[in-house]
Short mmCIF file of C-alpha atoms in Angstrom, two decimals:
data_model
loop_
_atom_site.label_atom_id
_atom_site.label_comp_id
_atom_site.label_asym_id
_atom_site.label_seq_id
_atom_site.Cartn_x
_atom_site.Cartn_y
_atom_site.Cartn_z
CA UNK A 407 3.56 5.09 33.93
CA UNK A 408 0.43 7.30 33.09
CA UNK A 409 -1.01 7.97 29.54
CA UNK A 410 1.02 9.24 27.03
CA UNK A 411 0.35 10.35 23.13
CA UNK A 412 3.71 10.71 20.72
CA UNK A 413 2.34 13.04 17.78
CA UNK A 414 2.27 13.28 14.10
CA UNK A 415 6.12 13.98 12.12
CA UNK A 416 8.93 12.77 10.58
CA UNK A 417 9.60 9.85 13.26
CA UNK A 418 13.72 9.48 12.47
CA UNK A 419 14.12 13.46 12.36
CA UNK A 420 12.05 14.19 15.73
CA UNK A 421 13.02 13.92 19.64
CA UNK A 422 9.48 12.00 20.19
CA UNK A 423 10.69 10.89 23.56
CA UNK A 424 10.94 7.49 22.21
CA UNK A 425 12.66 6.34 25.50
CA UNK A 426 9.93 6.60 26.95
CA UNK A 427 8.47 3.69 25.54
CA UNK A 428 8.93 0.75 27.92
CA UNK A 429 9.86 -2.10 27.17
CA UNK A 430 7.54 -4.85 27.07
CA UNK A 431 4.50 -3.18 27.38
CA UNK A 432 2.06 -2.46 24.25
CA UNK A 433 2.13 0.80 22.38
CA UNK A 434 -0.90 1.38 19.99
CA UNK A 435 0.87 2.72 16.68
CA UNK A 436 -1.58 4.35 13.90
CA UNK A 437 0.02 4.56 10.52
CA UNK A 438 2.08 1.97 8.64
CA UNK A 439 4.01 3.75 6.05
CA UNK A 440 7.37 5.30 5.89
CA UNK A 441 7.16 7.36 9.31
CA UNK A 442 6.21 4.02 10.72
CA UNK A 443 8.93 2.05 9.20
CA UNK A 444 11.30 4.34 10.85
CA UNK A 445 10.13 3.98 14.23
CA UNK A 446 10.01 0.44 13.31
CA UNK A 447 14.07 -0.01 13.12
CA UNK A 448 14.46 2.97 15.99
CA UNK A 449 12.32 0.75 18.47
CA UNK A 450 13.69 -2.95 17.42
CA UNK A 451 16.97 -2.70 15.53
CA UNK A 452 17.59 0.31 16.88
CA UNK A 453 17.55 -1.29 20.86
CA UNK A 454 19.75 -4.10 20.03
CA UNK A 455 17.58 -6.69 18.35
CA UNK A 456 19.17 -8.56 15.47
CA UNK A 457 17.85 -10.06 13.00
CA UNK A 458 19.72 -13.13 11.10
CA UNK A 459 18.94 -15.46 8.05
CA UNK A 460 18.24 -18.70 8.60
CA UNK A 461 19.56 -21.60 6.50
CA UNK A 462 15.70 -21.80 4.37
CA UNK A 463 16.50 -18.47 3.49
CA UNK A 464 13.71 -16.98 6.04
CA UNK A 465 14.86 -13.32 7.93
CA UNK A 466 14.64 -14.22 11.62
CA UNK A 467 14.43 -11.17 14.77
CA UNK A 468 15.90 -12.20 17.48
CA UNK A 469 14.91 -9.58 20.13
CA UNK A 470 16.71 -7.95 22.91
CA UNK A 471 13.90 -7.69 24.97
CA UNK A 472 13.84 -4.03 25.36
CA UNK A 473 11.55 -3.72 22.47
CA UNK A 474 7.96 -2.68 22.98
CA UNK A 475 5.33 -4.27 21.40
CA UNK A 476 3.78 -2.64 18.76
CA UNK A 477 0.06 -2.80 18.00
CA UNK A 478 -0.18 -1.38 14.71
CA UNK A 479 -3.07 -0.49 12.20
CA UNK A 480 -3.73 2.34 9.41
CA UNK A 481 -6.84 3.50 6.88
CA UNK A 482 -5.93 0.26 4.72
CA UNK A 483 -4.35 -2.20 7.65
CA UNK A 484 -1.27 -3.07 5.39
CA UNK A 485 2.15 -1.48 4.91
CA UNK A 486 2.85 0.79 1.64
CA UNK A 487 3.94 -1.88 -1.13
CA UNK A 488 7.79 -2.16 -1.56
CA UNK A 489 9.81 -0.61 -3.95
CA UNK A 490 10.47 -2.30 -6.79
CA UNK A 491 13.58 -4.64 -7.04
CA UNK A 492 14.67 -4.55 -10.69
CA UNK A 493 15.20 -2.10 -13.92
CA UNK A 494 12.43 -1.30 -15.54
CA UNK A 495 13.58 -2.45 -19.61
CA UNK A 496 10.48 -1.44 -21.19
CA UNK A 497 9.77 1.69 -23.32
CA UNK A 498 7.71 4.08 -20.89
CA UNK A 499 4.07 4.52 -20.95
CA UNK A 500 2.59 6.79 -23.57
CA UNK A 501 1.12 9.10 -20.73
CA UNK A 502 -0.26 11.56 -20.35
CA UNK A 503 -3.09 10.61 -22.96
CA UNK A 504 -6.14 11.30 -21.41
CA UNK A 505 -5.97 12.92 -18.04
CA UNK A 506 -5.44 16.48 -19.87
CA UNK A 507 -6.83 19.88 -18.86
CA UNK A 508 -9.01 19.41 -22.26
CA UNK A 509 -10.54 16.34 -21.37
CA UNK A 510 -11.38 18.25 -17.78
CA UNK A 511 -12.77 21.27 -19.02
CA UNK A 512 -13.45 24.26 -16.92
CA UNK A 513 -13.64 23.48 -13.07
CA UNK A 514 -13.74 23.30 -10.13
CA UNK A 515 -13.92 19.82 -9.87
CA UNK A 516 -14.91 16.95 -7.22
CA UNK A 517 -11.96 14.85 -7.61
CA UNK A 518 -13.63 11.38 -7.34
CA UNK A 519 -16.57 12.30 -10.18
CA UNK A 520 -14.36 14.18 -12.25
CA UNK A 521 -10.84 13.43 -12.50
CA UNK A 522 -9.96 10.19 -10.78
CA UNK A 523 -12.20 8.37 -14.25
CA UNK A 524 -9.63 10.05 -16.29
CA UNK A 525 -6.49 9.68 -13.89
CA UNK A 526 -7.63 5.95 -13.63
CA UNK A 527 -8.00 5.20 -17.46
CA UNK A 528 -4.38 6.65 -17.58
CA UNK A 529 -2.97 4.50 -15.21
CA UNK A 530 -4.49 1.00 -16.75
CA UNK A 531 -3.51 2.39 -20.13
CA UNK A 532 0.37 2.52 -18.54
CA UNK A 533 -0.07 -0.93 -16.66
CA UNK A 534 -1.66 -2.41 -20.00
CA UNK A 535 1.10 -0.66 -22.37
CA UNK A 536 3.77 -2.50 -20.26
CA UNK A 537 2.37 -6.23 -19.65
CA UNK A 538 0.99 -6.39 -23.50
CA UNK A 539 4.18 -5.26 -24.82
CA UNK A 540 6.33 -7.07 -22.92
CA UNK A 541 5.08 -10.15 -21.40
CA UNK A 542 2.75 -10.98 -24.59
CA UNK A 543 2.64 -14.64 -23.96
CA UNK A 544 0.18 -14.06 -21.26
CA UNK A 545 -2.19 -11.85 -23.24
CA UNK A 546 -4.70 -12.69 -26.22
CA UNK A 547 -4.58 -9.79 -28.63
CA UNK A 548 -1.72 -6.96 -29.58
CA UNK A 549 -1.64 -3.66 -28.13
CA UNK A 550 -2.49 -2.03 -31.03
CA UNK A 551 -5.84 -3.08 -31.36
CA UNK A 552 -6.12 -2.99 -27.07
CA UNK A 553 -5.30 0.62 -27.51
CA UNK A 554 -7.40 1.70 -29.55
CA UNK A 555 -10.63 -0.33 -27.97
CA UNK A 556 -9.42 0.67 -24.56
CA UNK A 557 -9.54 4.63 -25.43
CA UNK A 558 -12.73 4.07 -27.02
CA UNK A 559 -14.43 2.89 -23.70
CA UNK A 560 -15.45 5.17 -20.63
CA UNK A 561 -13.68 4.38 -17.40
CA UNK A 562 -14.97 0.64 -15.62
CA UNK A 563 -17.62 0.38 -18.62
CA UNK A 564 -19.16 -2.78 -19.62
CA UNK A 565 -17.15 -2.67 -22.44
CA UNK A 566 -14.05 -2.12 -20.94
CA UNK A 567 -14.59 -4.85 -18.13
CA UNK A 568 -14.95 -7.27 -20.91
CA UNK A 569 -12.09 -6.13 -23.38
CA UNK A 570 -9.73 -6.50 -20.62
CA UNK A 571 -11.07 -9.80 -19.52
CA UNK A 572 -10.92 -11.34 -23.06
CA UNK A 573 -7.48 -9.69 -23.33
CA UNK A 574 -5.83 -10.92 -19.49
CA UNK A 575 -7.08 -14.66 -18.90
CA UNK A 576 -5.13 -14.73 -15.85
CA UNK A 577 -6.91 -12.78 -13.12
CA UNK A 578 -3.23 -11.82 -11.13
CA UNK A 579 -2.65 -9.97 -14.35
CA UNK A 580 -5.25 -7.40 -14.40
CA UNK A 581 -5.22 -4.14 -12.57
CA UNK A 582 -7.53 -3.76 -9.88
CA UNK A 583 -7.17 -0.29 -8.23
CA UNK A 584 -9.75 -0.37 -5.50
CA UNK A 585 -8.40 -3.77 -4.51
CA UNK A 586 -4.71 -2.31 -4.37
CA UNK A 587 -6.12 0.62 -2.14
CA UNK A 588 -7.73 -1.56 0.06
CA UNK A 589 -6.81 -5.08 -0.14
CA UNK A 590 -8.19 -5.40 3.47
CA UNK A 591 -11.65 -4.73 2.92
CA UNK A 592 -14.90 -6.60 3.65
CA UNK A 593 -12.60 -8.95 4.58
CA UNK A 594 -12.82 -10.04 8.60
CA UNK A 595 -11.39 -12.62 11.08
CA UNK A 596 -11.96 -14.58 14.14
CA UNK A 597 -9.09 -13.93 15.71
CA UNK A 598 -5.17 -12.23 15.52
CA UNK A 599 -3.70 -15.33 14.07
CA UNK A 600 -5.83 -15.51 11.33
CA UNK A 601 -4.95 -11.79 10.56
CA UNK A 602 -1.36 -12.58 11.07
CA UNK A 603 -0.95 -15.55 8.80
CA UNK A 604 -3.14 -12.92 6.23
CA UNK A 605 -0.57 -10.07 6.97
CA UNK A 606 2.51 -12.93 6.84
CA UNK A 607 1.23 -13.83 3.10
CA UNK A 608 0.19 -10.61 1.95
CA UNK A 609 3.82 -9.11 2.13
CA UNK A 610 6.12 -12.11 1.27
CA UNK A 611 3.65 -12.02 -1.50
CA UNK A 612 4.35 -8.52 -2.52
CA UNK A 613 8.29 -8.99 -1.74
CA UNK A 614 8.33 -11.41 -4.38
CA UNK A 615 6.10 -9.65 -6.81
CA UNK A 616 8.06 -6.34 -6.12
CA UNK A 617 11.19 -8.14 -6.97
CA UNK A 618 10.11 -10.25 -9.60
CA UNK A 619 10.65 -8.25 -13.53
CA UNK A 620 7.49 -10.69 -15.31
CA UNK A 621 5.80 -8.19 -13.11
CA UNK A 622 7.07 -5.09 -14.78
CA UNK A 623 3.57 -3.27 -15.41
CA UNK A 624 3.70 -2.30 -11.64
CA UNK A 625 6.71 -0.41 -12.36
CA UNK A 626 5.20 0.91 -15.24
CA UNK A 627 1.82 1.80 -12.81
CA UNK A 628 4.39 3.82 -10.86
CA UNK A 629 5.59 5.78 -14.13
CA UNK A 630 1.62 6.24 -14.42
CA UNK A 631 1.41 7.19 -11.44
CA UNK A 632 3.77 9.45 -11.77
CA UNK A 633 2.50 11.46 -14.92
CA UNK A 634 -0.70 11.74 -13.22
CA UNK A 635 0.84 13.76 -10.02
CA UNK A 636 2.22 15.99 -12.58
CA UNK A 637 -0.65 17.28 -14.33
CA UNK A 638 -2.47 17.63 -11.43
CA UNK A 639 0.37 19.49 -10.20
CA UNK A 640 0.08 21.38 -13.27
CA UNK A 641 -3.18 22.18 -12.98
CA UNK A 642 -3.47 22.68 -8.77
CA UNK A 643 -5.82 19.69 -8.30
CA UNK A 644 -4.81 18.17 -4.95
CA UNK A 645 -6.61 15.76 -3.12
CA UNK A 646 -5.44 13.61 -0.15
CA UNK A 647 -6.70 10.31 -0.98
CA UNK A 648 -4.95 10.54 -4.07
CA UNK A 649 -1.84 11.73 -2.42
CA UNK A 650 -2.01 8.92 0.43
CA UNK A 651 -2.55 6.29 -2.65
CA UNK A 652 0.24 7.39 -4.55
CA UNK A 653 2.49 7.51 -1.38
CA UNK A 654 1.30 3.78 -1.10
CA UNK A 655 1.66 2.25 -4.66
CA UNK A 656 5.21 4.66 -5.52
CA UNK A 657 6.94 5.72 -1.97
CA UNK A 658 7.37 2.27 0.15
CA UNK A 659 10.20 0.79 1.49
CA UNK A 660 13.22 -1.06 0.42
CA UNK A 661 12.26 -4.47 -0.06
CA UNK A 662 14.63 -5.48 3.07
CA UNK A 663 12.41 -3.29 5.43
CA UNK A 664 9.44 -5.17 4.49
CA UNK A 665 11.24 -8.94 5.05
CA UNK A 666 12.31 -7.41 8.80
CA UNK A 667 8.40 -6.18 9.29
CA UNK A 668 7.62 -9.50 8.19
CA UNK A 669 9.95 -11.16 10.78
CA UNK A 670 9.06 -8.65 13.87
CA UNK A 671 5.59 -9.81 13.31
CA UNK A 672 6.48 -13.38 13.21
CA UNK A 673 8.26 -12.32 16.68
CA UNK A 674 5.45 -11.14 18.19
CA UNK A 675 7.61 -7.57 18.42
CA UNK A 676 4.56 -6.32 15.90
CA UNK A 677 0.87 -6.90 15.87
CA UNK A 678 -1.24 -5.90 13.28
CA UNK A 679 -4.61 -4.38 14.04
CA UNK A 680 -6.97 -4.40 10.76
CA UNK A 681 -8.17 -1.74 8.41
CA UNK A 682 -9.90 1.69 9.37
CA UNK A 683 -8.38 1.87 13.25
CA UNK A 684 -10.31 3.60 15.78
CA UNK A 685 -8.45 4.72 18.76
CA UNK A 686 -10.61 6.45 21.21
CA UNK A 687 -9.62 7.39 25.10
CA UNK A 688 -11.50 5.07 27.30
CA UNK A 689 -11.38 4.49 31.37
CA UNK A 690 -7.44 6.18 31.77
CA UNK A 691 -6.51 3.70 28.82
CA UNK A 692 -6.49 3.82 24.88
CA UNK A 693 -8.22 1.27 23.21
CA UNK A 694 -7.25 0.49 19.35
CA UNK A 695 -10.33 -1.80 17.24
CA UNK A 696 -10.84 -2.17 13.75
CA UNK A 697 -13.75 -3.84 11.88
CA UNK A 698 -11.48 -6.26 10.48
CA UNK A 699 -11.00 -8.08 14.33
CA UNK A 700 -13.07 -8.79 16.81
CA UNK A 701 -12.35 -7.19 20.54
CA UNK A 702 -10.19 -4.24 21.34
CA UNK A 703 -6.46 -3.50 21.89
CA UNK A 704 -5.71 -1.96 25.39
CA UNK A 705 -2.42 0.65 25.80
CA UNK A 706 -1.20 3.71 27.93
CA UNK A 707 0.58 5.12 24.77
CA UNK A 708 -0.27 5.90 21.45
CA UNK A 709 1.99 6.84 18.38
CA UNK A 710 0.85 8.65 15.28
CA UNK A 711 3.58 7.31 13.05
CA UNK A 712 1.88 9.62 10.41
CA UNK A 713 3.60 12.47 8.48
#
């Protein structure tokens, strides 16, 4: 017994003392992306729970009861997205187009005033490229004529708010980046179950739009994505938000990792905690709460399942 704090690293590659977790007993986990998904398998999987399909098709754990149980919470309160499940078929974005050190001028720059606008715009323009070329049943006008209205707009204009709701009728087929980084937000509940069946339909949600190729213009937000780390590579912008986004949106899981989280929570093995955790050392204990809950989580041990 006593207190007991597991730092920061790679979680698979590092003797954390991970026996040292008891069984049973709650452990207050901060992070959910691939660091956590490690410990994830080392502390369920990985101490003889199985998990088995049932005959809907539903992943099942079925745990050995040496697992602890995990509270777990992060910035955004949800697990990086899963990696996508298909080919991408489509021609790739025309990027970079307007995230260039021209359009930037001379710096130095804040990141979220100067060059997130610009990396933005570039990643709509690749989401947009991909779902008006290819799914064009579900759009009102070619991309020709989106282009060239869409690089005539500033960043979240007027104008560009309403070309691209005239364009996409359906609202699951526009882009909305601040609601991808934190799909959690302003959003609260009365108690864990309500968070859970939230959490439960949030990622079978994303398994089957991860998997699912009428969805292609995420993959071609990744290739986006992608262009944009370059040139700011290029150009030695970094900035952590940006790097914890992309991490997020472009480095998750395989699909199957995010069915078995989906399961352990269904277990009970995993709790989710809400967006923006605060873990603070309180009366020999730590105690995990988030604005999205009400109440706080009590533990003697804390993980950082952050790299």
């Amino acid at each position: 017994s006593g207190l007991r704090y597991l730092p920061t690293g790679y979680t698979a590659d590092l003797d954390l003392g991970l026996d040292r977790l008891p069984a049973g007993e709650p452990v207050i986990v901060r992070g959910l992306g691939l660091a956590f998904v490690d410990l994830m398998v080392l502390l369920t999987s990985g101490r003889g729970g199985r998990f088995v399909r049932e005959h809907d098709g539903e992943l099942v754990y079925l745990p050995s009861g040496r697992e602890p149980l995990l509270h777990v919470g992060s910035r955004r309160g949800v697990p990086y997205h899963a990696k996508t499940a298909y080919p991408f078929q489509g021609p790739r974005p025309p990027a970079p187009r307007f995230l260039t050190a021209g359009a930037l001028g001379e710096g130095p720059w804040n990141f979220r005033r100067d060059v997130w606008p610009l990396a933005a715009k570039e990643l709509a323009f690749a989401y947009y490229h991909e779902l008006l070329n290819n799914h064009s049943k579900r759009v009102r006008i070619g991309w020709a004529e989106f282009a060239e209205r869409f690089a005539a707009e500033e960043w979240r204009s007027p104008g560009m708010r309403l070309l691209i709701r005239k364009t996409v009728p359906r609202h699951a087929d526009r882009l909305d980046l601040d609601r991808l980084d934190r799909p959690l937000e302003r959003i609260r509940f009365g108690d864990q179950a309500g968070l859970r069946r939230w959490m439960d339909g949030y990622m079978a949600a994303d398994l089957a739009r991860r998997s699912d190729p009428a969805h292609s213009a995420d993959h071609a937000l990744i290739l986006g994505l992608l262009s944009v780390n370059g040139v700011l590579a290029e150009l030695g912008i970094s900035d952590r938000w940006f790097e914890g986004f992309f991490s997020y949106v472009a480095s998750g899981p395989p699909g199957p990792r995010l069915e078995e989280l989906k399961a352990l929570a269904r277990a009970g093995v995993v709790t989710f905690l809400g967006a923006d955790v605060r873990v603070e050392h309180r009366g020999g204990r730590w105690l995990a709460q988030s604005p999205t809950l009400p109440g706080a989580v009590p533990a003697e041990t804390l993980v950082e399942a952050r790299l």
